Short mmCIF file of C-alpha atoms in Angstrom, two decimals:
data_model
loop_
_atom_site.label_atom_id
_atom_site.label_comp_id
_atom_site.label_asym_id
_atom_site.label_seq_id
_atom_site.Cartn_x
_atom_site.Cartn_y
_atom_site.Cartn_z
CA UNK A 251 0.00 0.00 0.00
CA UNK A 252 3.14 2.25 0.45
CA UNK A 253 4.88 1.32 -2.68
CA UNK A 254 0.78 2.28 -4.33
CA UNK A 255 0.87 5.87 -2.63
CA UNK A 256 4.38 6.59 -3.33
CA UNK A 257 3.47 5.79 -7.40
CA UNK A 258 0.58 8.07 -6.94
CA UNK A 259 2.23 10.70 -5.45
CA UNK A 260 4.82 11.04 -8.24
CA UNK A 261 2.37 10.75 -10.98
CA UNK A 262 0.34 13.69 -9.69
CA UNK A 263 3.21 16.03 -9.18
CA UNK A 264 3.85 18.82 -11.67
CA UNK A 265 6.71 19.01 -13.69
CA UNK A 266 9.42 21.08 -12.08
CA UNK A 267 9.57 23.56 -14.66
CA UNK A 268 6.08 24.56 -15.04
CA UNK A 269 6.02 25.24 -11.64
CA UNK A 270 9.06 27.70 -12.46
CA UNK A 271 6.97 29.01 -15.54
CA UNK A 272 3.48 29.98 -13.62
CA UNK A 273 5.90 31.18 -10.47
CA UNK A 274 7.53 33.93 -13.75
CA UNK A 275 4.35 34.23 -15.11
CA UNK A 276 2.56 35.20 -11.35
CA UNK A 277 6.09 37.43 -10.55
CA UNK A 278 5.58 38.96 -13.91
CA UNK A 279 1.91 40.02 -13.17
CA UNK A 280 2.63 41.11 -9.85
CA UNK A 281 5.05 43.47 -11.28
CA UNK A 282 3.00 44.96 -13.97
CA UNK A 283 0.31 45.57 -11.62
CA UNK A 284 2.46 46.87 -9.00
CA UNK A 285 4.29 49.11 -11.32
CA UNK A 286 1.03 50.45 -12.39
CA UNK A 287 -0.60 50.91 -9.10
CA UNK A 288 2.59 52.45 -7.71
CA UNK A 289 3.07 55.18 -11.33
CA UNK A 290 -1.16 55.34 -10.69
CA UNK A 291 -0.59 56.39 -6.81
CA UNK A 292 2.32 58.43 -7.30
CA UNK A 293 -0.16 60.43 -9.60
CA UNK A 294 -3.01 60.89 -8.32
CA UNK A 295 -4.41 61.83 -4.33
CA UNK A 296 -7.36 60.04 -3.47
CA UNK A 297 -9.68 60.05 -0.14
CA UNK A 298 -12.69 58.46 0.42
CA UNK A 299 -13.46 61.59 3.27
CA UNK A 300 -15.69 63.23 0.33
CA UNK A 301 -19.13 64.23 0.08
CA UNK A 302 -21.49 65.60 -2.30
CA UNK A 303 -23.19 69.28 -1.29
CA UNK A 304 -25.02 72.03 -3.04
CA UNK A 305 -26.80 74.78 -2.62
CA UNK A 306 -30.24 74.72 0.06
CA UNK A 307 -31.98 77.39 0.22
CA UNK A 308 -34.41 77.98 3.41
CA UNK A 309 -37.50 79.59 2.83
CA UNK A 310 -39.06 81.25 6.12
CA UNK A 311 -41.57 83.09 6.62
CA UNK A 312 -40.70 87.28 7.28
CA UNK A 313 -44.08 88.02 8.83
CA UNK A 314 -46.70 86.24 11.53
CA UNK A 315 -49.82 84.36 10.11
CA UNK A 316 -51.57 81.46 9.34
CA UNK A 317 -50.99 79.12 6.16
CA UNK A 318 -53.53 79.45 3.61
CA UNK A 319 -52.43 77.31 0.78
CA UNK A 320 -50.12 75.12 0.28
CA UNK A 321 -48.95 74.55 -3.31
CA UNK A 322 -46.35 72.41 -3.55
CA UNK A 323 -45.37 68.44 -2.15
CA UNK A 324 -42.47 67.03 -0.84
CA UNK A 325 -39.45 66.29 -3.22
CA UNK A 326 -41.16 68.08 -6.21
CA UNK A 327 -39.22 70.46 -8.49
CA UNK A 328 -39.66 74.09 -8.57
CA UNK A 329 -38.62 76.73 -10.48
CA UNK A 330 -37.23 79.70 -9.27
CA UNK A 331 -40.00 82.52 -8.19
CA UNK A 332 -42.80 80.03 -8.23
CA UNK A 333 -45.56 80.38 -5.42
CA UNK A 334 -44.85 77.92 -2.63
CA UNK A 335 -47.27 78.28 0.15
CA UNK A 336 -49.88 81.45 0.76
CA UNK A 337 -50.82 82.64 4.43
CA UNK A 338 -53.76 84.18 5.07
CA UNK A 339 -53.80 88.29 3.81
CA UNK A 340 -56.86 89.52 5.37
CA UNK A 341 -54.88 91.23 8.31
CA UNK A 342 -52.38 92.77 6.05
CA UNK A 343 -54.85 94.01 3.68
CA UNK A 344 -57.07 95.86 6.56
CA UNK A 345 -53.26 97.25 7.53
CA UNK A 346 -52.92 98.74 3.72
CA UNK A 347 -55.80 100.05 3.76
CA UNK A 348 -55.69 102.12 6.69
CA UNK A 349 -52.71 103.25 5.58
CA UNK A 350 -54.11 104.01 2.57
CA UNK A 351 -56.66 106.69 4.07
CA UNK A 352 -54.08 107.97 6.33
CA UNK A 353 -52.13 108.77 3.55
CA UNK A 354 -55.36 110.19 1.65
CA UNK A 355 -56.02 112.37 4.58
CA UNK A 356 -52.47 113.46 4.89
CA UNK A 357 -52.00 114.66 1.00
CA UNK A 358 -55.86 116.71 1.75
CA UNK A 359 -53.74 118.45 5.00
CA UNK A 360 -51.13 119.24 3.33
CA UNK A 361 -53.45 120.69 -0.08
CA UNK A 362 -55.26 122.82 3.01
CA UNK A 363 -52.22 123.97 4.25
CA UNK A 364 -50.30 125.04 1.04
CA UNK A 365 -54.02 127.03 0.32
CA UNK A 366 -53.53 128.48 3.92
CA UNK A 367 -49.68 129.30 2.71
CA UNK A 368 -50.86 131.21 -0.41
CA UNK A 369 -53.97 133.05 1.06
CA UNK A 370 -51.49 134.56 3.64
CA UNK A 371 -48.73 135.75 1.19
CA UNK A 372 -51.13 137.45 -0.80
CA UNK A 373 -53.39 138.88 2.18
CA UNK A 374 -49.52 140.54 3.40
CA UNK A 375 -48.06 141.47 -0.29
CA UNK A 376 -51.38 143.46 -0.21
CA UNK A 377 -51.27 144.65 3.24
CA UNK A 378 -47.47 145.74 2.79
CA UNK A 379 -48.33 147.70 -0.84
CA UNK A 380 -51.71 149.59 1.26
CA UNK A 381 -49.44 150.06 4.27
CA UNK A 382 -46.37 151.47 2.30
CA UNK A 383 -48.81 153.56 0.03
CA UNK A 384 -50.20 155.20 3.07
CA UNK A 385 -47.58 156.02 5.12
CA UNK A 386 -46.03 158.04 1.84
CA UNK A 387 -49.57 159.66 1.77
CA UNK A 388 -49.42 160.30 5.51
CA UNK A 389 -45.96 161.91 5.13
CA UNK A 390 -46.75 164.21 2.27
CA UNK A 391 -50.24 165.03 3.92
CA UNK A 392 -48.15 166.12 7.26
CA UNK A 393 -45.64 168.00 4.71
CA UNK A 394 -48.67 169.97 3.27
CA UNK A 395 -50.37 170.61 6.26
CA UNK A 396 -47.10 171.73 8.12
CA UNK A 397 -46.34 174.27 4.79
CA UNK A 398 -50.15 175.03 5.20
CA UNK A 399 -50.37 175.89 9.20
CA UNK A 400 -46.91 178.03 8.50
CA UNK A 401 -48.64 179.78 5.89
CA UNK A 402 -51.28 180.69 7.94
CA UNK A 403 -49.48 181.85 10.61
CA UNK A 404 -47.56 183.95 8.67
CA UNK A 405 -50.99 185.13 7.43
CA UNK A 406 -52.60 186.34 10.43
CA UNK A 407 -50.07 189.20 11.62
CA UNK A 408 -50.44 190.36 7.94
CA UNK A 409 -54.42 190.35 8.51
CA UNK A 410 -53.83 192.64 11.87
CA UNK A 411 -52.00 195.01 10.40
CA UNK A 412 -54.20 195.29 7.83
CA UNK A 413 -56.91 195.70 10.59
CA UNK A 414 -54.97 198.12 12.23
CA UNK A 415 -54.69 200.11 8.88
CA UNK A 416 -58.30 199.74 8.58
CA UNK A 417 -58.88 201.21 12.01
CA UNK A 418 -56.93 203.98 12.10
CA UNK A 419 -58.40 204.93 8.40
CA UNK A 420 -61.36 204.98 10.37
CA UNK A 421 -60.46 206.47 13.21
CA UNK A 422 -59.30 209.69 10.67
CA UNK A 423 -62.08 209.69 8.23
CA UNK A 424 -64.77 209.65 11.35
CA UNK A 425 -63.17 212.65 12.75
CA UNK A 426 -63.09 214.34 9.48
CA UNK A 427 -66.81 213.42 8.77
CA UNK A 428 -67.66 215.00 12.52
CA UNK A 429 -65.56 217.98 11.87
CA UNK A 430 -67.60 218.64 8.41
CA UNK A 431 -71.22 218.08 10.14
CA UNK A 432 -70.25 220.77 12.47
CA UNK A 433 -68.55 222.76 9.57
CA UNK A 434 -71.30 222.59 7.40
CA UNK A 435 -73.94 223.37 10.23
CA UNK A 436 -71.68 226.58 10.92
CA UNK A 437 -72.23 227.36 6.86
CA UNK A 438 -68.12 227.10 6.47
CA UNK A 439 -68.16 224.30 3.88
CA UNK A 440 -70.46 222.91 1.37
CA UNK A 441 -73.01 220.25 1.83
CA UNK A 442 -71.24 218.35 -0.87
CA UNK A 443 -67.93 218.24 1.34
CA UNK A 444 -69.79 217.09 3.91
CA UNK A 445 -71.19 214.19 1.51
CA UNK A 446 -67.84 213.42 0.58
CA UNK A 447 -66.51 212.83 4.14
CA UNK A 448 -69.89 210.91 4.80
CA UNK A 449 -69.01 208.76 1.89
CA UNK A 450 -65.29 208.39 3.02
CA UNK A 451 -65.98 207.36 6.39
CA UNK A 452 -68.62 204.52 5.34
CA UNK A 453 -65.86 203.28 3.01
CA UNK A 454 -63.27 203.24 6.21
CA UNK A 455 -66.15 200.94 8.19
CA UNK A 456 -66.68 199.03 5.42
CA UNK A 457 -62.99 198.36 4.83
CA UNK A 458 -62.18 198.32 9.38
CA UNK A 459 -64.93 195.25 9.01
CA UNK A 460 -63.31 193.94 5.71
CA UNK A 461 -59.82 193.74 7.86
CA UNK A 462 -61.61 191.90 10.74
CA UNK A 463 -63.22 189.24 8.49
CA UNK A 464 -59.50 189.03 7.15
CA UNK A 465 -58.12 188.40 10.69
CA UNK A 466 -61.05 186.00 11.56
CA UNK A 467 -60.61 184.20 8.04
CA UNK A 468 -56.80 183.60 8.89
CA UNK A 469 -57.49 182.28 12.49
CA UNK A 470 -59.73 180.03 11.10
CA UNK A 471 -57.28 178.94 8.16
CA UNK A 472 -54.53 178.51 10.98
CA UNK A 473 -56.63 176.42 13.14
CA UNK A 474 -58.54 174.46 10.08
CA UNK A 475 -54.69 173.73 9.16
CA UNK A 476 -53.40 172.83 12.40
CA UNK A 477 -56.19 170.33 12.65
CA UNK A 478 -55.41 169.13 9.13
CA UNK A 479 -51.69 168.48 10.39
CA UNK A 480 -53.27 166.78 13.38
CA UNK A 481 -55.27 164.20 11.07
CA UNK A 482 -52.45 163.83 8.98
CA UNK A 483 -49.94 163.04 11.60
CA UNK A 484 -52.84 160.32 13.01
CA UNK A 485 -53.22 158.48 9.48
CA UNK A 486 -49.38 158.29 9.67
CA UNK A 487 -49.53 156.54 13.19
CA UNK A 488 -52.36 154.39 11.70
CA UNK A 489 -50.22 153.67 8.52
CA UNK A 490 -47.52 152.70 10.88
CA UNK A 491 -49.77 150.08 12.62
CA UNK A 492 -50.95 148.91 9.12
CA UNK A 493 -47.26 148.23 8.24
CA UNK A 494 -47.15 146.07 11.67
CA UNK A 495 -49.95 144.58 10.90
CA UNK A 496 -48.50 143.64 7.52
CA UNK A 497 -45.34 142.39 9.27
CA UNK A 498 -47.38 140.07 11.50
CA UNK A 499 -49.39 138.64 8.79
CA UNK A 500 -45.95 137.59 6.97
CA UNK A 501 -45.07 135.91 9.99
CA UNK A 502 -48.16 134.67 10.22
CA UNK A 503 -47.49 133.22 6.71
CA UNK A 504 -43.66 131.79 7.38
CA UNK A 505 -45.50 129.67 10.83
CA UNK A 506 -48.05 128.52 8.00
CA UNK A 507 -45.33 127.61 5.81
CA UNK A 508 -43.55 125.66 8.65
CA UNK A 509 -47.05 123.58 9.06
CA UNK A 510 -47.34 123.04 5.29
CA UNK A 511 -43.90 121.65 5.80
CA UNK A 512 -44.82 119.53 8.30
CA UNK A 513 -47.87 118.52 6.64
CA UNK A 514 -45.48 117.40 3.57
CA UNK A 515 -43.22 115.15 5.82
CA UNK A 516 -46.77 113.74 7.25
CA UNK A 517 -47.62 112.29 3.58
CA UNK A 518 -43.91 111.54 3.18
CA UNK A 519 -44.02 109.50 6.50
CA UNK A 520 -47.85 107.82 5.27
CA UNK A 521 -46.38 107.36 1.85
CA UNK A 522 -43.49 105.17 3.49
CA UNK A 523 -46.41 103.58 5.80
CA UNK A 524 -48.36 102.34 2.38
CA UNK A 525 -45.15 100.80 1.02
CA UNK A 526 -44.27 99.55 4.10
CA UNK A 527 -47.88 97.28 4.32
CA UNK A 528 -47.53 96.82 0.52
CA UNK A 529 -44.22 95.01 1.26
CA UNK A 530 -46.13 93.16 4.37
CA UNK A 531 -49.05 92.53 2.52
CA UNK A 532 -46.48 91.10 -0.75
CA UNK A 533 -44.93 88.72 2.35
CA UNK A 534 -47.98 86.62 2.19
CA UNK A 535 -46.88 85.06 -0.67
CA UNK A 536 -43.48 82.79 -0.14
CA UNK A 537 -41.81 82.01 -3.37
CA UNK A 538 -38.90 79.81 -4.40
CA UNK A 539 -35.64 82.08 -3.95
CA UNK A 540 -34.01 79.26 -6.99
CA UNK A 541 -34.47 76.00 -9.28
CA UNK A 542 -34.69 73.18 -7.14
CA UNK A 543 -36.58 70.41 -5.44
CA UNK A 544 -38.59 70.86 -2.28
CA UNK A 545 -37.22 69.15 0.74
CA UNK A 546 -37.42 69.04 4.99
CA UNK A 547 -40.84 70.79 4.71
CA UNK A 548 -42.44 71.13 8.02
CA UNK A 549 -45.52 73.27 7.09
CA UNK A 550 -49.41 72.54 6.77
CA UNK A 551 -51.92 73.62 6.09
CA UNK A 552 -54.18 76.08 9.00
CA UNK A 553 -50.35 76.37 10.66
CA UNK A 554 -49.19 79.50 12.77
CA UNK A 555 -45.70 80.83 11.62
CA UNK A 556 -43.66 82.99 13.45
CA UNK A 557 -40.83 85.68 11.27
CA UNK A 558 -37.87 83.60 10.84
CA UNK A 559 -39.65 79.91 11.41
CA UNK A 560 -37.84 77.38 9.30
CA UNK A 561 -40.74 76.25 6.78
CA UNK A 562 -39.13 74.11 4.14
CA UNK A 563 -36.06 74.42 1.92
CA UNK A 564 -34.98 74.29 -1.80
CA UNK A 565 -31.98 72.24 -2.74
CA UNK A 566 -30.77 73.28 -6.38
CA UNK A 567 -29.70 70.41 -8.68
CA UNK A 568 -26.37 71.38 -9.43
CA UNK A 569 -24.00 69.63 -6.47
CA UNK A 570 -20.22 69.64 -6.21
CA UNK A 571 -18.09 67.72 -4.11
CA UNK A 572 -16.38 68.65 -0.83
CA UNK A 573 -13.38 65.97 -0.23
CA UNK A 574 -11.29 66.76 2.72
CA UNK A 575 -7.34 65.76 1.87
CA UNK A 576 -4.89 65.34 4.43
CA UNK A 577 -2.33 68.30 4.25
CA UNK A 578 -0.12 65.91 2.92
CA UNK A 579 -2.19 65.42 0.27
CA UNK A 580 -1.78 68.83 -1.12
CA UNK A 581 1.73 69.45 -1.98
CA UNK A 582 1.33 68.90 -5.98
CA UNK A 583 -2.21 69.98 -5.97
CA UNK A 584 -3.75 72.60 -7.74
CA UNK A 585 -6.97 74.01 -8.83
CA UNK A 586 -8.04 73.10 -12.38
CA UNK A 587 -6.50 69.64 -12.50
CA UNK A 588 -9.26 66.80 -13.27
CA UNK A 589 -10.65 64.67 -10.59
CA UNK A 590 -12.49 60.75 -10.56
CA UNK A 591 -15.17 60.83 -8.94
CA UNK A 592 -17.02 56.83 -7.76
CA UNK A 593 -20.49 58.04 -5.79
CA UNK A 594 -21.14 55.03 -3.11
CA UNK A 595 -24.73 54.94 -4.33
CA UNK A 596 -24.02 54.09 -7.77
CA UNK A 597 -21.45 51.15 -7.47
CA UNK A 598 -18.24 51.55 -9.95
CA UNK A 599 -20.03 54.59 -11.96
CA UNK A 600 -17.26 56.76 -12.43
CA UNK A 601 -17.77 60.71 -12.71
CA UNK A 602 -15.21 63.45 -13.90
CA UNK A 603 -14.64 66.83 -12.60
CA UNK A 604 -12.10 69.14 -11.62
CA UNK A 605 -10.56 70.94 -8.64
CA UNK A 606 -12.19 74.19 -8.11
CA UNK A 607 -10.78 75.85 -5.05
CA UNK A 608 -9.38 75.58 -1.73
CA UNK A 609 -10.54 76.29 1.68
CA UNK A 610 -9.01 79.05 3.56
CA UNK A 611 -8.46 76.61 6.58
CA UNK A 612 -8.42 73.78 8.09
CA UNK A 613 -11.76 71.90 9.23
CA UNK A 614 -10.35 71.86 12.66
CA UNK A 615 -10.29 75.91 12.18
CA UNK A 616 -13.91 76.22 11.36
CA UNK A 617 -15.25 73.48 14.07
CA UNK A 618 -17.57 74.60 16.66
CA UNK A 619 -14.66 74.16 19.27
CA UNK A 620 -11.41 74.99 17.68
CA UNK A 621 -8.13 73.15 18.80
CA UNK A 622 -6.36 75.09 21.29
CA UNK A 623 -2.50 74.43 21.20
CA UNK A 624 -1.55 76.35 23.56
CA UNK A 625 -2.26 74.54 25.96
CA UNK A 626 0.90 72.38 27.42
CA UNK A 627 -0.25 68.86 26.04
CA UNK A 628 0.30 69.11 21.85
CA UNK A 629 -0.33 66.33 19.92
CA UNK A 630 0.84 66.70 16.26
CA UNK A 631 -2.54 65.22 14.31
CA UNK A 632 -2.29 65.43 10.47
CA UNK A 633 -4.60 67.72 9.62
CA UNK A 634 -7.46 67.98 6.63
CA UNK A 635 -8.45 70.61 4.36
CA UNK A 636 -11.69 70.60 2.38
CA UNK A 637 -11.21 71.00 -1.18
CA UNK A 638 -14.21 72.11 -3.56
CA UNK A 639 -14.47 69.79 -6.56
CA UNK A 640 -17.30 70.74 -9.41
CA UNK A 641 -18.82 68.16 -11.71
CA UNK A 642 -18.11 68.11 -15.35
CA UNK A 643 -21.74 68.32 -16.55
CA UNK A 644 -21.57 66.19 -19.31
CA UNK A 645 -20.41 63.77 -16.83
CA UNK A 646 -23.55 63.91 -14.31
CA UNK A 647 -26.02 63.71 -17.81
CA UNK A 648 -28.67 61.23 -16.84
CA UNK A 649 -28.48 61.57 -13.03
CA UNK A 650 -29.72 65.23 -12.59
CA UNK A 651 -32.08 64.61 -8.93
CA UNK A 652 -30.36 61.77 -8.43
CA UNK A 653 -27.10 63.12 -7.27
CA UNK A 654 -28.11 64.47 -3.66
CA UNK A 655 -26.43 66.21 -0.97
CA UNK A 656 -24.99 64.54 1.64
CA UNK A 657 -24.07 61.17 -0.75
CA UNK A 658 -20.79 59.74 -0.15
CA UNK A 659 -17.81 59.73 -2.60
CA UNK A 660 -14.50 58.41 -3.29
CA UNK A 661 -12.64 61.29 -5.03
CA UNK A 662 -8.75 60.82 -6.70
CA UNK A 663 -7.04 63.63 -7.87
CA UNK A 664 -4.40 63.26 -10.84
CA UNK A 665 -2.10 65.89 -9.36
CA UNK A 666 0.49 64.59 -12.21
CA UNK A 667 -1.39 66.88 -15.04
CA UNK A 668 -0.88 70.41 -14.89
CA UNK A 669 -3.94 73.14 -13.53
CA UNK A 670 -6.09 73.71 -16.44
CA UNK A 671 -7.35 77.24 -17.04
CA UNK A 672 -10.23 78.12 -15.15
#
């Protein structure tokens, strides 16, 4: 049974040198694949740290009500400015239109007061002209009247002396008359002498009386013109108090003025009121801020939102990749230089892209609680750096929605070809 094995054993052996021809073969293999994988890793950076992101938008609400409407579902598509969810108006609307009236009543103040503003600077142009005109009249009355009481002072010695004249003519031609009765009774002169001298002394009474009406004439001219000076010199005080009155009626106008002023900043300030519940009133309506589909909603229906409450958001369709290299990692790396990109989700589907920019630090820099080496107890730790890698659209064709935020990649970067323009 030994000699049996033993016969066996040697029959089923291989020959000796096609053992050493698959061993070559194997060694050969190994090499060509290890050459590769060693000229493919000393080309290219890869880490499986990677991500896909994009752009979410969260829509809020920027006013307090209750949802209306609600037009959209969960994971549909949207397109940018499209109506997403309505509250209720009716409060907003009563708002606009109150400020509506106050705005309609301040524009009818401010129309009353600019009518006020005009009625007074005509009412004291008019009052100035009437006041000016007669306080010139009142000074040239005053002139004239002071010209005319000189003139009749001047007058009445003039009318005395003539009186005086008169009197004394008298005086003479009644003596002579008395002399010629008593001459003519004692036959010495004739009866016609005697008429004469009768004659002359009636003229010298008529003219005595003629000088007294002349002295009473020129008192009365002196004291009709002293009272004409009088009046004169009152109108001028009135005129004066016509020109204050003209004064205070400007004034009166610039204090209307001021109020048609105010009244102007009133309809300014209800002007910015209307826009103001316009705006409030537009809020009612929440619209998609981009392109995208409609995710983490959290709103129905009859709901109460607060300003600020998260409501749903809007993730665009157009993801990159975030892949976080080791510092290492980043010696020959630069932006522009093409990337692989294997998404978990879709097995050994490989995408292109490029490098697209760097972060300004560290992820340890940007965490909630940075490192603090100061601290006594360092520990070197290699650090990462997220770099931003975009798609190559062409690329992604046929999976637009299906490549989602948050999916997990496997990124390699072929730092061995130079940065391609941007």
């Amino acid at each position: 049974m030994t000699a049996a094995t033993g016969t066996t054993n040697r029959q089923n052996k291989l020959p000796r040198p096609l053992i050493f021809a698959i061993g070559a073969i194997a060694l050969v293999l190994v090499l060509v694949f290890g050459i590769r994988w060693w000229l493919y890793a000393a080309g290219h950076e890869e880490t499986d740290d990677a991500y896909l992101t994009g752009h979410i938008h969260q829509v809020s609400s920027r006013i307090e009500g209750t949802v209306q409407a609600l037009l959209i579902d969960d994971n549909r598509l949207v397109k940018a400015g499209q109506t997403l969810l309505l509250l209720d108006p009716r409060d907003y609307q009563v708002a606009l239109d109150q400020a509506s009236a106050a705005l309609l009543n301040a524009r009818r103040q401010a129309q009353t007061a600019l009518a006020g503003v005009s009625y007074s600077a005509g009412k004291a142009a008019a009052q100035s002209t009437q006041a000016a005109g007669s306080f010139s009249g009142s000074e040239a009355a005053i002139a004239a009247a002071a010209a005319a009481v000189a003139e009749a002072k001047v007058g009445i010695p003039a009318a005395q002396a003539n009186l005086k004249q008169a009197e004394a003519n008298l005086t003479r031609a009644q003596l002579d008359y008395n002399r010629y009765i008593k001459l003519e009774q004692e036959g010495v002169v004739a009866r016609q002498q005697l008429d004469t001298a009768r004659a002359t002394y009636q003229v010298n009474v008529a003219q005595r009386d003629a000088a007294a009406e002349g002295v009473r004439q020129a008192t009365a001219r002196l004291a009709q013109a002293e009272q004409n000076l009088s009046n004169s010199r009152s109108k001028l005080v009135q005129s004066r108090g016509s020109i204050e009155d003209a004064r205070a009626t400007g004034l009166q106008t610039e204090v209307e003025r001021r109020q048609y002023q105010a009244a102007q900043a009133a309809v300014a300030q209800a002007e910015a009121n209307v826009r103001n519940a316009q705006l409030r009133l537009s809020y009612t309506r929440l619209v998609a801020p981009a392109a995208g589909r409609i995710g983490n909603r959290k709103v129905e229906v009859g709901q109460r939102v607060q300003p600020g409450q998260a409501l749903l958001s809007v993730a665009e369709e157009r993801p990159w990749v975030v892949a976080n290299f080791k510092e290492t990692q980043l010696a020959h790396m630069r932006p522009g230089q093409p990337v692989e990109i294997k998404v978990d989700a879709f097995g050994g589907r490989t995408f292109s892209g490029r490098v697209d920019s760097f972060s300004p630090g560290s992820g340890s820099q940007f965490a909630l609680l940075p490192a603090d080496n100061a601290t006594g107890n360092f520990t070197k730790i290699v650090q990462r750096v997220p770099v931003k890698i975009v798609l190559d659209p062409a690329s992604a064709r046929g999976y637009e929605g299906r490549l989602l935020p948050g999916m997990s990649v496997v990124a390699s970067v072929d730092v061995s070809e130079p940065a391609a323009n941007r």
